[in-house]
PDB file of C-alpha atoms in Angstrom:
ATOM      1  CA  LEU A   1       3.712  -7.597  -2.022  1.00  0.00           C
ATOM      2  CA  LEU A   2       6.802  -5.611  -1.883  1.00  0.00           C
ATOM      3  CA  ASP A   3       8.059  -7.050  -5.164  1.00  0.00           C
ATOM      4  CA  GLY A   4       4.874  -5.739  -6.772  1.00  0.00           C
ATOM      5  CA  LEU A   5       5.177  -2.339  -5.216  1.00  0.00           C
ATOM      6  CA  ALA A   6       8.885  -2.176  -6.322  1.00  0.00           C
ATOM      7  CA  GLY A   7       7.757  -3.075  -9.774  1.00  0.00           C
ATOM      8  CA  GLY A   8       5.323  -0.321  -9.909  1.00  0.00           C
ATOM      9  CA  VAL A   9       7.809   2.113  -8.647  1.00  0.00           C
ATOM     10  CA  VAL A  10      10.220   1.077 -11.412  1.00  0.00           C
ATOM     11  CA  GLU A  11       7.469   1.462 -14.086  1.00  0.00           C
ATOM     12  CA  VAL A  12       6.573   5.008 -12.774  1.00  0.00           C
ATOM     13  CA  HIS A  13      10.257   5.953 -12.462  1.00  0.00           C
ATOM     14  CA  GLY A  14      10.843   4.966 -16.099  1.00  0.00           C
ATOM     15  CA  VAL A  15       7.803   7.016 -17.227  1.00  0.00           C
ATOM     16  CA  CYS A  16       8.779  10.088 -15.099  1.00  0.00           C
ATOM     17  CA  MET A  17      12.500  10.010 -16.103  1.00  0.00           C
ATOM     18  CA  HIS A  18      11.811   9.120 -19.725  1.00  0.00           C
ATOM     19  CA  GLU A  19      14.417   6.269 -19.346  1.00  0.00           C
ATOM     20  CA  ASN A  20      14.389   2.906 -17.778  1.00  0.00           C
ATOM     21  CA  GLN A  21      17.159   2.836 -15.367  1.00  0.00           C
ATOM     22  CA  ASP A  22      16.890   0.225 -12.711  1.00  0.00           C
ATOM     23  CA  ASP A  23      19.759   1.531 -10.674  1.00  0.00           C
ATOM     24  CA  GLY A  24      19.437   2.308  -6.990  1.00  0.00           C
ATOM     25  CA  ASP A  25      17.107   1.559  -4.242  1.00  0.00           C
ATOM     26  CA  THR A  26      13.290   1.725  -4.408  1.00  0.00           C
ATOM     27  CA  LEU A  27      13.480   4.529  -1.877  1.00  0.00           C
ATOM     28  CA  GLN A  28      15.885   6.469  -4.031  1.00  0.00           C
ATOM     29  CA  MET A  29      13.592   6.057  -7.131  1.00  0.00           C
ATOM     30  CA  LEU A  30      10.704   7.305  -5.067  1.00  0.00           C
ATOM     31  CA  ALA A  31      12.709  10.342  -3.945  1.00  0.00           C
ATOM     32  CA  ARG A  32      13.545  11.194  -7.649  1.00  0.00           C
ATOM     33  CA  ILE A  33       9.889  10.651  -8.569  1.00  0.00           C
ATOM     34  CA  GLU A  34       8.747  13.100  -5.848  1.00  0.00           C
ATOM     35  CA  PHE A  35      11.437  15.630  -7.123  1.00  0.00           C
ATOM     36  CA  LYS A  36      10.133  15.351 -10.621  1.00  0.00           C
ATOM     37  CA  LEU A  37       6.539  15.780  -9.328  1.00  0.00           C
ATOM     38  CA  GLU A  38       7.436  18.882  -7.433  1.00  0.00           C
ATOM     39  CA  GLU A  39       9.244  20.203 -10.423  1.00  0.00           C
ATOM     40  CA  TYR A  40       6.122  19.615 -12.606  1.00  0.00           C
ATOM     41  CA  LEU A  41       3.861  21.241  -9.937  1.00  0.00           C
ATOM     42  CA  ALA A  42       6.120  24.279  -9.992  1.00  0.00           C
ATOM     43  CA  TYR A  43       5.709  24.554 -13.810  1.00  0.00           C
ATOM     44  CA  LEU A  44       1.946  24.454 -13.409  1.00  0.00           C
ATOM     45  CA  ASP A  45       2.039  27.207 -10.597  1.00  0.00           C
ATOM     46  CA  GLU A  46       4.179  29.376 -12.805  1.00  0.00           C
ATOM     47  CA  ALA A  47       1.880  28.905 -15.801  1.00  0.00           C
ATOM     48  CA  GLU A  48      -1.104  29.925 -13.569  1.00  0.00           C
ATOM     49  CA  ASP A  49       0.730  33.011 -12.355  1.00  0.00           C
ATOM     50  CA  SER A  50       1.672  34.093 -15.679  1.00  0.00           C
ATOM     51  CA  GLY A  51      -1.873  34.331 -16.805  1.00  0.00           C
ATOM     52  CA  LEU A  52      -2.535  30.828 -18.355  1.00  0.00           C
ATOM     53  CA  GLY A  53      -4.779  29.714 -15.369  1.00  0.00           C
ATOM     54  CA  ALA A  54      -7.754  29.100 -17.600  1.00  0.00           C
ATOM     55  CA  ARG A  55      -5.755  26.975 -19.881  1.00  0.00           C
ATOM     56  CA  VAL A  56      -4.208  24.985 -17.179  1.00  0.00           C
ATOM     57  CA  LEU A  57      -7.638  24.371 -15.690  1.00  0.00           C
ATOM     58  CA  ALA A  58      -9.026  23.268 -19.158  1.00  0.00           C
ATOM     59  CA  GLU A  59      -6.083  20.882 -19.557  1.00  0.00           C
ATOM     60  CA  GLU A  60      -6.737  19.346 -16.044  1.00  0.00           C
ATOM     61  CA  HIS A  61     -10.321  18.959 -16.960  1.00  0.00           C
ATOM     62  CA  LYS A  62      -9.329  17.284 -20.156  1.00  0.00           C
ATOM     63  CA  LYS A  63      -6.994  14.934 -18.495  1.00  0.00           C
ATOM     64  CA  GLU A  64      -9.560  14.051 -15.745  1.00  0.00           C
ATOM     65  CA  ARG A  65     -12.161  13.217 -18.517  1.00  0.00           C
ATOM     66  CA  GLN A  66      -9.651  11.088 -20.310  1.00  0.00           C
ATOM     67  CA  ARG A  67      -8.682   9.284 -17.111  1.00  0.00           C
ATOM     68  CA  ARG A  68     -12.389   8.630 -16.332  1.00  0.00           C
ATOM     69  CA  LEU A  69     -12.990   7.447 -19.872  1.00  0.00           C
ATOM     70  CA  ASP A  70     -10.002   5.035 -19.500  1.00  0.00           C
ATOM     71  CA  LEU A  71     -11.228   3.841 -16.309  1.00  0.00           C
ATOM     72  CA  ARG A  72     -14.641   3.097 -17.677  1.00  0.00           C
ATOM     73  CA  LEU A  73     -13.204   1.301 -20.698  1.00  0.00           C
ATOM     74  CA  SER A  74     -10.971  -0.801 -18.469  1.00  0.00           C
ATOM     75  CA  ARG A  75     -13.832  -1.748 -16.133  1.00  0.00           C
ATOM     76  CA  LYS A  76     -15.826  -2.661 -19.218  1.00  0.00           C
ATOM     77  CA  LEU A  77     -13.147  -4.863 -20.582  1.00  0.00           C
ATOM     78  CA  GLN A  78     -12.780  -6.528 -17.113  1.00  0.00           C
ATOM     79  CA  GLN A  79     -16.409  -7.212 -16.994  1.00  0.00           C
ATOM     80  CA  GLU A  80     -16.496  -8.756 -20.452  1.00  0.00           C
ATOM     81  CA  LYS A  81     -13.509 -10.813 -19.688  1.00  0.00           C
ATOM     82  CA  LYS A  82     -15.200 -11.996 -16.522  1.00  0.00           C
ATOM     83  CA  ILE A  83     -18.325 -12.966 -18.412  1.00  0.00           C
ATOM     84  CA  GLU A  84     -16.252 -14.718 -21.061  1.00  0.00           C
ATOM     85  CA  ASP A  85     -14.369 -16.735 -18.331  1.00  0.00           C
ATOM     86  CA  ARG A  86     -17.839 -17.589 -16.791  1.00  0.00           C
ATOM     87  CA  LEU A  87     -19.122 -18.805 -20.130  1.00  0.00           C
ATOM     88  CA  LYS A  88     -15.881 -20.928 -20.799  1.00  0.00           C
ATOM     89  CA  ALA A  89     -16.313 -22.517 -17.359  1.00  0.00           C
ATOM     90  CA  SER A  90     -20.003 -23.184 -18.007  1.00  0.00           C
ATOM     91  CA  LEU A  91     -19.305 -24.686 -21.404  1.00  0.00           C
ATOM     92  CA  GLN A  92     -16.607 -26.970 -19.905  1.00  0.00           C
ATOM     93  CA  ARG A  93     -19.017 -28.040 -17.141  1.00  0.00           C
ATOM     94  CA  SER A  94     -21.661 -28.864 -19.705  1.00  0.00           C
ATOM     95  CA  GLN A  95     -19.344 -30.809 -21.843  1.00  0.00           C
ATOM     96  CA  ALA A  96     -17.710 -32.804 -18.994  1.00  0.00           C
ATOM     97  CA  PRO A  97     -18.676 -36.334 -18.573  1.00  0.00           C
ATOM     98  CA  VAL A  98     -21.366 -37.149 -16.122  1.00  0.00           C
ATOM     99  CA  HIS A  99     -20.075 -38.467 -12.826  1.00  0.00           C
ATOM    100  CA  LYS A 100     -22.248 -41.219 -11.660  1.00  0.00           C
ATOM    101  CA  LYS A 101     -22.422 -41.947  -8.009  1.00  0.00           C
ATOM    102  CA  VAL A 102     -20.697 -45.173  -7.364  1.00  0.00           C
ATOM    103  CA  GLY A 103     -20.851 -47.442  -4.376  1.00  0.00           C
ATOM    104  CA  LYS A 104     -23.290 -47.721  -1.417  1.00  0.00           C
ATOM    105  CA  GLN A 105     -25.597 -44.769  -0.704  1.00  0.00           C
ATOM    106  CA  ILE A 106     -24.909 -42.753   2.381  1.00  0.00           C
ATOM    107  CA  MET A 107     -27.224 -43.640   5.033  1.00  0.00           C
ATOM    108  CA  PHE A 108     -30.161 -41.194   5.496  1.00  0.00           C
ATOM    109  CA  ARG A 109     -29.829 -39.493   8.821  1.00  0.00           C
ATOM    110  CA  SER A 110     -33.356 -39.274  10.567  1.00  0.00           C
ATOM    111  CA  ALA A 111     -34.304 -36.541  12.814  1.00  0.00           C
ATOM    112  CA  PRO A 112     -33.615 -37.051  16.525  1.00  0.00           C
ATOM    113  CA  LEU A 113     -36.356 -38.770  18.517  1.00  0.00           C
ATOM    114  CA  PHE A 114     -36.742 -35.928  20.775  1.00  0.00           C
ATOM    115  CA  GLN A 115     -35.207 -32.637  21.388  1.00  0.00           C
ATOM    116  CA  ALA A 116     -34.161 -31.486  24.837  1.00  0.00           C
ATOM    117  CA  ARG A 117     -36.301 -28.618  26.022  1.00  0.00           C
ATOM    118  CA  ARG A 118     -34.905 -25.947  28.110  1.00  0.00           C
ATOM    119  CA  VAL A 119     -36.790 -24.720  31.019  1.00  0.00           C
ATOM    120  CA  VAL A 120     -37.036 -20.991  30.746  1.00  0.00           C
ATOM    121  CA  GLN A 121     -37.297 -19.181  33.962  1.00  0.00           C
ATOM    122  CA  GLU A 122     -39.052 -15.854  33.940  1.00  0.00           C
ATOM    123  CA  ASP A 123     -37.282 -13.131  35.598  1.00  0.00           C
ATOM    124  CA  ASP A 124     -39.529 -11.842  38.359  1.00  0.00           C
ATOM    125  CA  GLY A 125     -36.991  -9.164  39.434  1.00  0.00           C
ATOM    126  CA  TYR A 126     -36.494 -10.787  42.910  1.00  0.00           C
ATOM    127  CA  GLU A 127     -32.690 -10.441  42.788  1.00  0.00           C
ATOM    128  CA  GLU A 128     -32.772  -6.764  41.717  1.00  0.00           C
ATOM    129  CA  ALA A 129     -35.479  -5.973  44.438  1.00  0.00           C
ATOM    130  CA  VAL A 130     -33.227  -7.668  47.136  1.00  0.00           C
ATOM    131  CA  ARG A 131     -30.265  -5.614  45.883  1.00  0.00           C
ATOM    132  CA  GLU A 132     -32.222  -2.361  45.928  1.00  0.00           C
ATOM    133  CA  HIS A 133     -33.654  -3.143  49.350  1.00  0.00           C
ATOM    134  CA  ASN A 134     -30.140  -3.829  50.717  1.00  0.00           C
ATOM    135  CA  ILE A 135     -28.761  -0.583  49.174  1.00  0.00           C
ATOM    136  CA  PHE A 136     -31.692   1.957  49.594  1.00  0.00           C
ATOM    137  CA  GLY A 137     -33.895   0.215  52.219  1.00  0.00           C
ATOM    138  CA  ILE A 138     -36.864   0.212  49.748  1.00  0.00           C
ATOM    139  CA  TRP A 139     -37.597  -1.435  46.518  1.00  0.00           C
ATOM    140  CA  LEU A 140     -40.230  -0.971  43.733  1.00  0.00           C
ATOM    141  CA  ASP A 141     -42.426  -3.831  42.698  1.00  0.00           C
ATOM    142  CA  LYS A 142     -43.649  -4.539  39.167  1.00  0.00           C
ATOM    143  CA  ASP A 143     -46.264  -1.885  39.391  1.00  0.00           C
ATOM    144  CA  GLY A 144     -43.711   0.770  40.521  1.00  0.00           C
ATOM    145  CA  VAL A 145     -45.225   0.832  44.110  1.00  0.00           C
ATOM    146  CA  PRO A 146     -42.347   1.271  46.728  1.00  0.00           C
ATOM    147  CA  ASN A 147     -42.156  -1.246  49.551  1.00  0.00           C
ATOM    148  CA  ALA A 148     -40.094  -0.986  52.665  1.00  0.00           C
ATOM    149  CA  GLN A 149     -40.501  -4.651  53.750  1.00  0.00           C
ATOM    150  CA  GLN A 150     -37.921  -7.412  52.601  1.00  0.00           C
ATOM    151  CA  PRO A 151     -38.893  -8.669  49.181  1.00  0.00           C
ATOM    152  CA  GLU A 152     -40.162 -12.210  49.021  1.00  0.00           C
ATOM    153  CA  LYS A 153     -39.569 -14.661  46.213  1.00  0.00           C
ATOM    154  CA  ALA A 154     -42.863 -15.222  44.395  1.00  0.00           C
ATOM    155  CA  GLU A 155     -43.881 -18.798  43.899  1.00  0.00           C
ATOM    156  CA  GLY A 156     -45.306 -20.029  40.767  1.00  0.00           C
TER     157      GLY A 156
END
C-alpha cells in the first residue's frame, strides 16, 4: 500500500517539477509538491486581482469539463474491458471439455423425521405486575385497571 502511494507521489513530483528526480524521501517530495501548488495558487490569485478573473474562471470551467470528459471516457473503457473479459471467460467455459461426474453418487439426504417444536409461552405480564406491586403497591391489569392486591399467576 505504501509502495503504491510512494509511486504516485514520485509520478506527481515528476509532473510538477518537470523532471523525474527520485531523490529524497516521500515526505520531502510531498513538501516540494505542496510548495509548488501554493506557488501556482498564488499566480491564480494574482491573475484574478489584476482583472483576469473572468478568464481564470473560464479556464477553470474548461479544465473541469475536460476532467469530467476524461473520467467518463476512462469509465467507458473500463466497462468495455470488463465486458470483454466476461465474454472471454464465457467463451473459455463454453469451449472447455465437459466434466462428467465420476464415481458413486452422493447419498440423498432425506428430511428429518420430525422437527422439535418449541413450546411458546405467552407473556401474561405476571412478572412485571409483581415488580410494579412491589415498587408502587399497585399494578395495572391487561385492561389498564389498577389493582392493590398481590397479582396472581393466571393458569391456562
